[in-house]
């Protein structure tokens, strides 16, 4: 992971660039949203973020990977106001991990109740 002092620092925990070793396995997730097994969705951005990270963890574990293997993620918010709640959950779960990230504010997701969607790319050597 590269956080460069020669360019303006990010205001949150993300890398300016990430190197993936030759021969690494890649895994790309589909967009993860808060749709629980019973079909419900949390009303709060915090609740949706927690479920999204739970789902990401399940997908990563199925590939023999963990959050430490994420090299990039994209987070889409339907309102900029959800950023702080999302970052609080992300920071609690991912700690000091700093993958490359893109954060977008979009006009909507597939269902009106959805506030956040996250896609991840993971890579694991060997």
Short mmCIF file of C-alpha atoms in Angstrom, two decimals:
data_model
loop_
_atom_site.label_atom_id
_atom_site.label_comp_id
_atom_site.label_asym_id
_atom_site.label_seq_id
_atom_site.Cartn_x
_atom_site.Cartn_y
_atom_site.Cartn_z
CA UNK A 1 0.00 0.00 0.00
CA UNK A 2 1.33 3.43 -0.87
CA UNK A 3 0.40 6.69 0.83
CA UNK A 4 2.60 9.33 -0.77
CA UNK A 5 3.85 12.41 1.03
CA UNK A 6 4.53 14.13 -2.31
CA UNK A 7 0.83 14.52 -3.12
CA UNK A 8 -2.08 15.78 -1.06
CA UNK A 9 -2.96 13.23 1.65
CA UNK A 10 -6.36 11.59 1.72
CA UNK A 11 -8.64 12.77 4.52
CA UNK A 12 -9.53 9.20 5.48
CA UNK A 13 -7.85 5.82 5.55
CA UNK A 14 -7.14 4.97 1.90
CA UNK A 15 -3.97 4.37 -0.08
CA UNK A 16 -2.92 6.38 -3.12
CA UNK A 17 -1.88 3.12 -4.78
CA UNK A 18 -1.68 -0.60 -4.14
CA UNK A 19 0.73 -3.14 -5.64
CA UNK A 20 -0.41 -6.72 -6.17
CA UNK A 21 2.34 -9.37 -6.28
CA UNK A 22 2.78 -11.41 -9.46
CA UNK A 23 0.80 -14.63 -9.40
CA UNK A 24 -1.72 -13.42 -6.84
CA UNK A 25 -5.29 -14.75 -6.94
CA UNK A 26 -7.90 -12.06 -7.56
CA UNK A 27 -11.46 -11.97 -6.29
CA UNK A 28 -13.97 -9.31 -7.34
CA UNK A 29 -17.17 -9.00 -5.37
CA UNK A 30 -20.46 -7.90 -6.75
CA UNK A 31 -21.98 -4.81 -5.18
CA UNK A 32 -22.87 -5.62 -1.59
CA UNK A 33 -25.93 -3.94 -0.07
CA UNK A 34 -27.89 -4.46 3.13
CA UNK A 35 -30.36 -7.13 2.14
CA UNK A 36 -30.52 -9.58 5.01
CA UNK A 37 -31.45 -13.28 4.70
CA UNK A 38 -35.03 -12.42 5.69
CA UNK A 39 -35.20 -9.71 2.99
CA UNK A 40 -35.13 -6.75 5.39
CA UNK A 41 -32.90 -3.68 5.22
CA UNK A 42 -31.76 -1.51 8.13
CA UNK A 43 -33.07 2.04 8.13
CA UNK A 44 -29.80 3.64 9.29
CA UNK A 45 -26.60 4.03 7.28
CA UNK A 46 -24.73 2.51 10.25
CA UNK A 47 -26.92 -0.61 10.19
CA UNK A 48 -26.58 -0.92 6.42
CA UNK A 49 -22.78 -0.49 6.64
CA UNK A 50 -22.49 -3.21 9.29
CA UNK A 51 -24.45 -5.68 7.15
CA UNK A 52 -22.43 -4.79 4.06
CA UNK A 53 -19.17 -5.53 5.87
CA UNK A 54 -20.64 -8.78 7.27
CA UNK A 55 -21.53 -9.82 3.73
CA UNK A 56 -18.10 -8.80 2.39
CA UNK A 57 -16.46 -10.87 5.11
CA UNK A 58 -18.55 -13.92 4.11
CA UNK A 59 -17.64 -13.55 0.43
CA UNK A 60 -13.94 -13.09 1.27
CA UNK A 61 -13.91 -16.09 3.62
CA UNK A 62 -15.51 -18.27 0.91
CA UNK A 63 -12.41 -17.51 -1.21
CA UNK A 64 -9.98 -18.10 1.67
CA UNK A 65 -9.40 -14.36 2.03
CA UNK A 66 -9.94 -11.65 4.62
CA UNK A 67 -10.27 -7.87 4.84
CA UNK A 68 -6.44 -7.73 4.82
CA UNK A 69 -6.54 -8.96 1.20
CA UNK A 70 -8.74 -6.11 -0.08
CA UNK A 71 -6.73 -3.91 -2.44
CA UNK A 72 -9.58 -1.70 -3.63
CA UNK A 73 -13.15 -0.92 -2.83
CA UNK A 74 -15.77 1.39 -4.22
CA UNK A 75 -18.49 2.73 -1.98
CA UNK A 76 -21.57 4.39 -3.43
CA UNK A 77 -23.77 6.54 -1.18
CA UNK A 78 -27.17 7.93 -2.07
CA UNK A 79 -26.45 10.90 0.23
CA UNK A 80 -23.13 12.46 1.27
CA UNK A 81 -24.47 12.55 4.85
CA UNK A 82 -23.92 8.76 5.14
CA UNK A 83 -20.12 9.06 4.86
CA UNK A 84 -19.35 9.51 8.55
CA UNK A 85 -21.50 6.55 9.62
CA UNK A 86 -19.92 4.37 6.92
CA UNK A 87 -16.36 5.46 7.81
CA UNK A 88 -16.97 4.74 11.51
CA UNK A 89 -18.06 1.18 10.71
CA UNK A 90 -15.27 0.69 8.15
CA UNK A 91 -12.61 1.96 10.56
CA UNK A 92 -13.89 -0.24 13.40
CA UNK A 93 -13.86 -3.33 11.19
CA UNK A 94 -10.82 -2.70 9.01
CA UNK A 95 -8.64 -0.94 11.59
CA UNK A 96 -5.39 0.25 10.05
CA UNK A 97 -5.97 -1.46 6.69
CA UNK A 98 -5.84 1.13 3.91
CA UNK A 99 -6.90 -0.21 0.51
CA UNK A 100 -7.31 2.08 -2.45
CA UNK A 101 -10.87 3.38 -2.49
CA UNK A 102 -13.32 5.45 -4.48
CA UNK A 103 -16.31 7.05 -2.82
CA UNK A 104 -19.18 8.21 -5.02
CA UNK A 105 -22.45 9.98 -4.27
CA UNK A 106 -25.11 8.72 -6.65
CA UNK A 107 -28.79 9.47 -7.19
CA UNK A 108 -30.07 6.05 -6.15
CA UNK A 109 -29.61 2.29 -5.90
CA UNK A 110 -31.76 -0.64 -7.05
CA UNK A 111 -34.24 -0.27 -4.17
CA UNK A 112 -35.24 3.03 -2.54
CA UNK A 113 -34.41 1.76 1.00
CA UNK A 114 -30.76 1.13 0.05
CA UNK A 115 -28.37 3.90 1.07
CA UNK A 116 -24.93 2.32 0.44
CA UNK A 117 -23.38 -0.24 -1.91
CA UNK A 118 -19.78 -1.51 -1.74
CA UNK A 119 -17.75 -3.48 -4.28
CA UNK A 120 -14.34 -4.89 -3.36
CA UNK A 121 -11.33 -6.30 -5.17
CA UNK A 122 -9.12 -8.65 -3.17
CA UNK A 123 -5.80 -10.24 -4.07
CA UNK A 124 -3.91 -12.95 -2.23
CA UNK A 125 -0.41 -14.17 -3.01
CA UNK A 126 0.22 -17.86 -3.55
#
